């Protein structure tokens, strides 16, 4: 599903070069719930951006769903993201002037084979709130709406960047429960990056990054979302 071969990413600012990932080799199978952990500056966001076709490596090869995305130009990367991938970020990035249903519909209109908007809203428990505007929803509901917006295009992989970072524990568990259900029942591959070690328990694979390198890569027997404590 996702494969890194000797992937290095270096950022250049003037005469200063910073290597965020260092010759990483990695294979992620379909239907995995992967948790990527590490402190700030460990390379988590860089890894997600490379996997998600948001950036290109300085060295090495990346393939996602059988496609050699590290060889794509910007137009090809944009098309690939639109067809295959979904993204959920800490900031909800919702359109405040549109209803919940309309926020999802915007993504559906640019997708090749979208799900029905009501079907997706039901998956995340927001069908009864379809006509509400984002400001009328709680933080957890807004994050679930951002998940619905990503899901409407039927992505094979859902990338989540600190999706519970601004939520309280109960609300965060609601959001994580949605993600876990999507992985277990719908077969969506999920890559979630976080600095919160407690969240690792719900994933079936855990990677820990340190200074741009994989410090640990282990399989895990997932625990219920209710069992974790922040």
CSV table of C-alpha atoms in Angstrom, one decimal:
chain,number,residue,atom,x,y,z
A,1,UNK,CA,0.0,0.0,0.0
A,2,UNK,CA,2.8,2.5,1.0
A,3,UNK,CA,6.5,1.8,0.4
A,4,UNK,CA,9.5,3.9,1.2
A,5,UNK,CA,12.9,3.0,-0.2
A,6,UNK,CA,15.9,4.9,1.2
A,7,UNK,CA,13.8,8.0,1.5
A,8,UNK,CA,15.5,11.2,2.7
A,9,UNK,CA,14.0,14.6,2.9
A,10,UNK,CA,16.3,17.7,3.4
A,11,UNK,CA,15.0,21.2,3.6
A,12,UNK,CA,17.3,24.0,2.5
A,13,UNK,CA,17.1,27.5,3.9
A,14,UNK,CA,19.9,29.7,2.5
A,15,UNK,CA,23.1,27.9,3.4
A,16,UNK,CA,21.5,25.9,6.2
A,17,UNK,CA,20.3,22.3,5.3
A,18,UNK,CA,18.1,20.4,7.7
A,19,UNK,CA,17.5,16.7,7.2
A,20,UNK,CA,14.0,15.8,8.4
A,21,UNK,CA,14.0,12.1,7.3
A,22,UNK,CA,17.2,10.0,6.9
A,23,UNK,CA,17.2,7.1,4.5
A,24,UNK,CA,14.0,5.6,5.7
A,25,UNK,CA,12.8,2.1,4.5
A,26,UNK,CA,9.2,1.3,5.3
A,27,UNK,CA,6.3,-0.8,4.0
A,28,UNK,CA,2.7,-0.4,5.2
A,29,UNK,CA,0.1,-3.0,4.2
A,30,UNK,CA,-3.5,-2.2,3.3
A,31,UNK,CA,-6.1,-2.0,6.1
A,32,UNK,CA,-3.4,-1.0,8.7
A,33,UNK,CA,-4.2,1.5,11.4
A,34,UNK,CA,-0.7,3.0,11.8
A,35,UNK,CA,0.2,5.3,14.7
A,36,UNK,CA,3.3,7.4,14.1
A,37,UNK,CA,4.7,8.8,17.3
A,38,UNK,CA,7.5,11.2,18.2
A,39,UNK,CA,8.4,14.5,19.7
A,40,UNK,CA,8.3,17.8,17.9
A,41,UNK,CA,10.9,17.8,15.2
A,42,UNK,CA,11.2,14.0,14.9
A,43,UNK,CA,10.0,13.9,11.3
A,44,UNK,CA,6.4,12.9,11.8
A,45,UNK,CA,4.8,15.6,9.7
A,46,UNK,CA,7.5,15.2,7.0
A,47,UNK,CA,6.7,11.5,6.8
A,48,UNK,CA,3.0,12.2,6.5
A,49,UNK,CA,3.5,14.8,3.8
A,50,UNK,CA,5.6,12.4,1.7
A,51,UNK,CA,3.2,9.5,2.1
A,52,UNK,CA,0.3,11.8,1.3
A,53,UNK,CA,1.8,13.2,-1.9
A,54,UNK,CA,2.0,16.7,-0.4
A,55,UNK,CA,5.8,16.8,-0.8
A,56,UNK,CA,8.5,15.0,-2.7
A,57,UNK,CA,11.6,13.3,-1.3
A,58,UNK,CA,15.1,14.7,-1.7
A,59,UNK,CA,16.4,11.1,-2.3
A,60,UNK,CA,14.8,7.7,-2.5
A,61,UNK,CA,11.6,6.3,-3.9
A,62,UNK,CA,8.0,6.3,-2.7
A,63,UNK,CA,5.1,4.3,-4.0
A,64,UNK,CA,1.5,4.5,-2.7
A,65,UNK,CA,-1.2,2.1,-3.8
A,66,UNK,CA,1.2,0.8,-6.6
A,67,UNK,CA,1.9,4.3,-8.0
A,68,UNK,CA,5.5,5.7,-8.0
A,69,UNK,CA,4.5,9.1,-6.6
A,70,UNK,CA,8.0,10.2,-6.0
A,71,UNK,CA,8.4,10.4,-9.8
A,72,UNK,CA,5.2,12.5,-10.3
A,73,UNK,CA,5.1,16.1,-11.2
A,74,UNK,CA,2.9,18.6,-9.3
A,75,UNK,CA,-0.1,18.1,-11.6
A,76,UNK,CA,0.1,14.3,-11.2
A,77,UNK,CA,0.4,14.6,-7.4
A,78,UNK,CA,-2.6,16.8,-7.2
A,79,UNK,CA,-4.7,14.4,-9.3
A,80,UNK,CA,-3.5,11.4,-7.2
A,81,UNK,CA,-4.4,13.0,-3.9
A,82,UNK,CA,-7.8,13.9,-5.3
A,83,UNK,CA,-8.5,10.3,-6.4
A,84,UNK,CA,-7.0,8.2,-3.7
A,85,UNK,CA,-6.3,10.0,-0.5
A,86,UNK,CA,-8.1,11.7,2.4
A,87,UNK,CA,-6.7,14.2,5.0
A,88,UNK,CA,-7.8,15.2,8.4
A,89,UNK,CA,-5.9,17.9,10.3
A,90,UNK,CA,-5.9,19.4,13.8
A,91,UNK,CA,-7.5,22.5,12.3
A,92,UNK,CA,-10.9,21.7,10.9
A,93,UNK,CA,-10.6,23.9,7.8
A,94,UNK,CA,-14.4,24.0,7.3
A,95,UNK,CA,-16.2,26.5,5.2
A,96,UNK,CA,-18.1,28.5,7.7
A,97,UNK,CA,-20.7,29.9,5.3
A,98,UNK,CA,-21.8,26.4,4.2
A,99,UNK,CA,-23.9,23.8,6.1
A,100,UNK,CA,-22.4,20.5,7.2
A,101,UNK,CA,-23.9,18.8,4.2
A,102,UNK,CA,-22.7,21.5,1.8
A,103,UNK,CA,-19.1,21.2,3.2
A,104,UNK,CA,-19.2,17.5,2.3
A,105,UNK,CA,-20.8,18.2,-1.1
A,106,UNK,CA,-18.0,20.6,-2.1
A,107,UNK,CA,-15.5,17.6,-1.9
A,108,UNK,CA,-18.0,15.3,-3.5
A,109,UNK,CA,-18.3,17.5,-6.6
A,110,UNK,CA,-14.5,17.2,-7.4
A,111,UNK,CA,-14.4,13.5,-6.8
A,112,UNK,CA,-14.6,10.8,-9.4
A,113,UNK,CA,-16.8,8.3,-7.5
A,114,UNK,CA,-18.2,10.0,-4.4
A,115,UNK,CA,-20.4,8.4,-1.8
A,116,UNK,CA,-23.8,10.0,-1.1
A,117,UNK,CA,-23.5,12.9,1.3
A,118,UNK,CA,-26.1,11.6,3.7
A,119,UNK,CA,-24.4,8.2,3.8
A,120,UNK,CA,-21.1,9.7,4.8
A,121,UNK,CA,-22.7,12.0,7.4
A,122,UNK,CA,-24.5,9.0,8.9
A,123,UNK,CA,-21.1,7.2,9.2
A,124,UNK,CA,-19.8,9.9,11.4
A,125,UNK,CA,-23.0,10.4,13.4
A,126,UNK,CA,-23.9,13.8,11.9
A,127,UNK,CA,-26.9,13.1,9.7
A,128,UNK,CA,-29.2,14.9,12.1
A,129,UNK,CA,-27.0,17.9,12.0
A,130,UNK,CA,-26.7,18.1,8.2
A,131,UNK,CA,-28.3,21.6,8.0
A,132,UNK,CA,-26.3,23.2,10.7
A,133,UNK,CA,-23.4,25.5,10.1
A,134,UNK,CA,-19.9,24.7,11.5
A,135,UNK,CA,-20.2,27.4,14.2
A,136,UNK,CA,-23.3,25.6,15.5
A,137,UNK,CA,-21.3,22.3,16.0
A,138,UNK,CA,-19.1,21.3,18.9
A,139,UNK,CA,-15.3,20.9,18.4
A,140,UNK,CA,-15.7,17.1,18.1
A,141,UNK,CA,-18.6,17.4,15.7
A,142,UNK,CA,-16.6,19.7,13.5
A,143,UNK,CA,-13.7,17.2,13.5
A,144,UNK,CA,-16.1,14.4,12.6
A,145,UNK,CA,-17.4,16.7,9.8
A,146,UNK,CA,-13.9,17.1,8.5
A,147,UNK,CA,-13.6,13.3,8.5
A,148,UNK,CA,-16.9,13.0,6.5
A,149,UNK,CA,-15.5,15.5,4.0
A,150,UNK,CA,-12.5,13.4,3.5
A,151,UNK,CA,-14.4,10.1,3.3
A,152,UNK,CA,-17.0,11.2,0.7
A,153,UNK,CA,-14.5,10.6,-2.1
A,154,UNK,CA,-13.9,7.0,-0.9
A,155,UNK,CA,-10.1,7.4,-0.2
A,156,UNK,CA,-8.1,4.2,0.2
A,157,UNK,CA,-5.9,5.9,2.8
A,158,UNK,CA,-6.8,8.5,5.4
A,159,UNK,CA,-4.0,10.6,6.8
A,160,UNK,CA,-4.6,12.3,10.1
A,161,UNK,CA,-2.3,14.9,11.6
A,162,UNK,CA,-3.0,15.4,15.3
A,163,UNK,CA,-6.7,15.1,14.8
A,164,UNK,CA,-7.5,15.2,18.5
A,165,UNK,CA,-4.9,17.7,19.5
A,166,UNK,CA,-7.4,20.5,20.3
A,167,UNK,CA,-10.1,18.3,21.8
A,168,UNK,CA,-10.9,17.2,25.4
A,169,UNK,CA,-10.6,13.5,26.3
A,170,UNK,CA,-14.2,12.6,25.8
A,171,UNK,CA,-14.6,14.4,22.5
A,172,UNK,CA,-11.2,13.0,21.3
A,173,UNK,CA,-12.4,9.5,22.1
A,174,UNK,CA,-15.6,10.1,20.0
A,175,UNK,CA,-13.4,11.1,17.0
A,176,UNK,CA,-11.0,8.2,17.5
A,177,UNK,CA,-13.9,5.8,17.7
A,178,UNK,CA,-15.0,7.0,14.2
A,179,UNK,CA,-11.5,6.4,12.8
A,180,UNK,CA,-11.2,3.0,14.4
A,181,UNK,CA,-14.6,2.0,13.0
A,182,UNK,CA,-13.7,3.1,9.5
A,183,UNK,CA,-10.5,1.0,9.7
A,184,UNK,CA,-12.1,-2.1,11.1
A,185,UNK,CA,-15.5,-2.1,9.3
A,186,UNK,CA,-14.7,-0.3,6.0
A,187,UNK,CA,-11.1,-1.3,5.5
A,188,UNK,CA,-9.8,2.2,5.3
A,189,UNK,CA,-6.0,2.4,5.9
A,190,UNK,CA,-5.3,5.0,8.5
A,191,UNK,CA,-2.0,6.8,9.2
A,192,UNK,CA,-2.3,9.0,12.3
A,193,UNK,CA,0.6,11.1,13.6
A,194,UNK,CA,0.6,12.4,17.1
A,195,UNK,CA,2.9,13.2,20.0
A,196,UNK,CA,0.4,11.6,22.5
A,197,UNK,CA,1.8,8.2,23.4
A,198,UNK,CA,-1.5,7.2,25.0
A,199,UNK,CA,-3.2,7.0,21.6
A,200,UNK,CA,-0.9,4.2,20.3
A,201,UNK,CA,-2.9,1.5,22.1
A,202,UNK,CA,-5.8,1.7,19.5
A,203,UNK,CA,-3.5,1.0,16.5
A,204,UNK,CA,-2.3,-2.3,15.1
A,205,UNK,CA,1.1,-0.9,14.2
A,206,UNK,CA,3.2,1.7,15.9
A,207,UNK,CA,6.2,3.6,14.6
A,208,UNK,CA,8.3,5.8,16.7
A,209,UNK,CA,10.5,8.4,15.1
A,210,UNK,CA,13.5,10.2,16.5
A,211,UNK,CA,15.6,12.7,14.7
A,212,UNK,CA,14.3,11.7,11.3
A,213,UNK,CA,14.9,7.9,11.8
A,214,UNK,CA,12.6,5.0,12.8
A,215,UNK,CA,13.6,4.2,16.4
A,216,UNK,CA,11.0,1.5,16.8
A,217,UNK,CA,8.5,-0.3,14.6
A,218,UNK,CA,6.1,-2.8,16.3
A,219,UNK,CA,2.9,-4.6,15.8
A,220,UNK,CA,0.2,-4.1,18.4
A,221,UNK,CA,-3.0,-5.8,19.6
A,222,UNK,CA,-5.4,-2.9,19.5
A,223,UNK,CA,-7.4,-1.9,22.6
A,224,UNK,CA,-10.8,-0.4,22.6
A,225,UNK,CA,-10.9,3.4,22.4
A,226,UNK,CA,-12.6,3.5,25.8
A,227,UNK,CA,-9.5,1.9,27.4
A,228,UNK,CA,-7.1,4.7,26.7
A,229,UNK,CA,-6.5,7.5,29.1
A,230,UNK,CA,-5.0,10.9,28.0
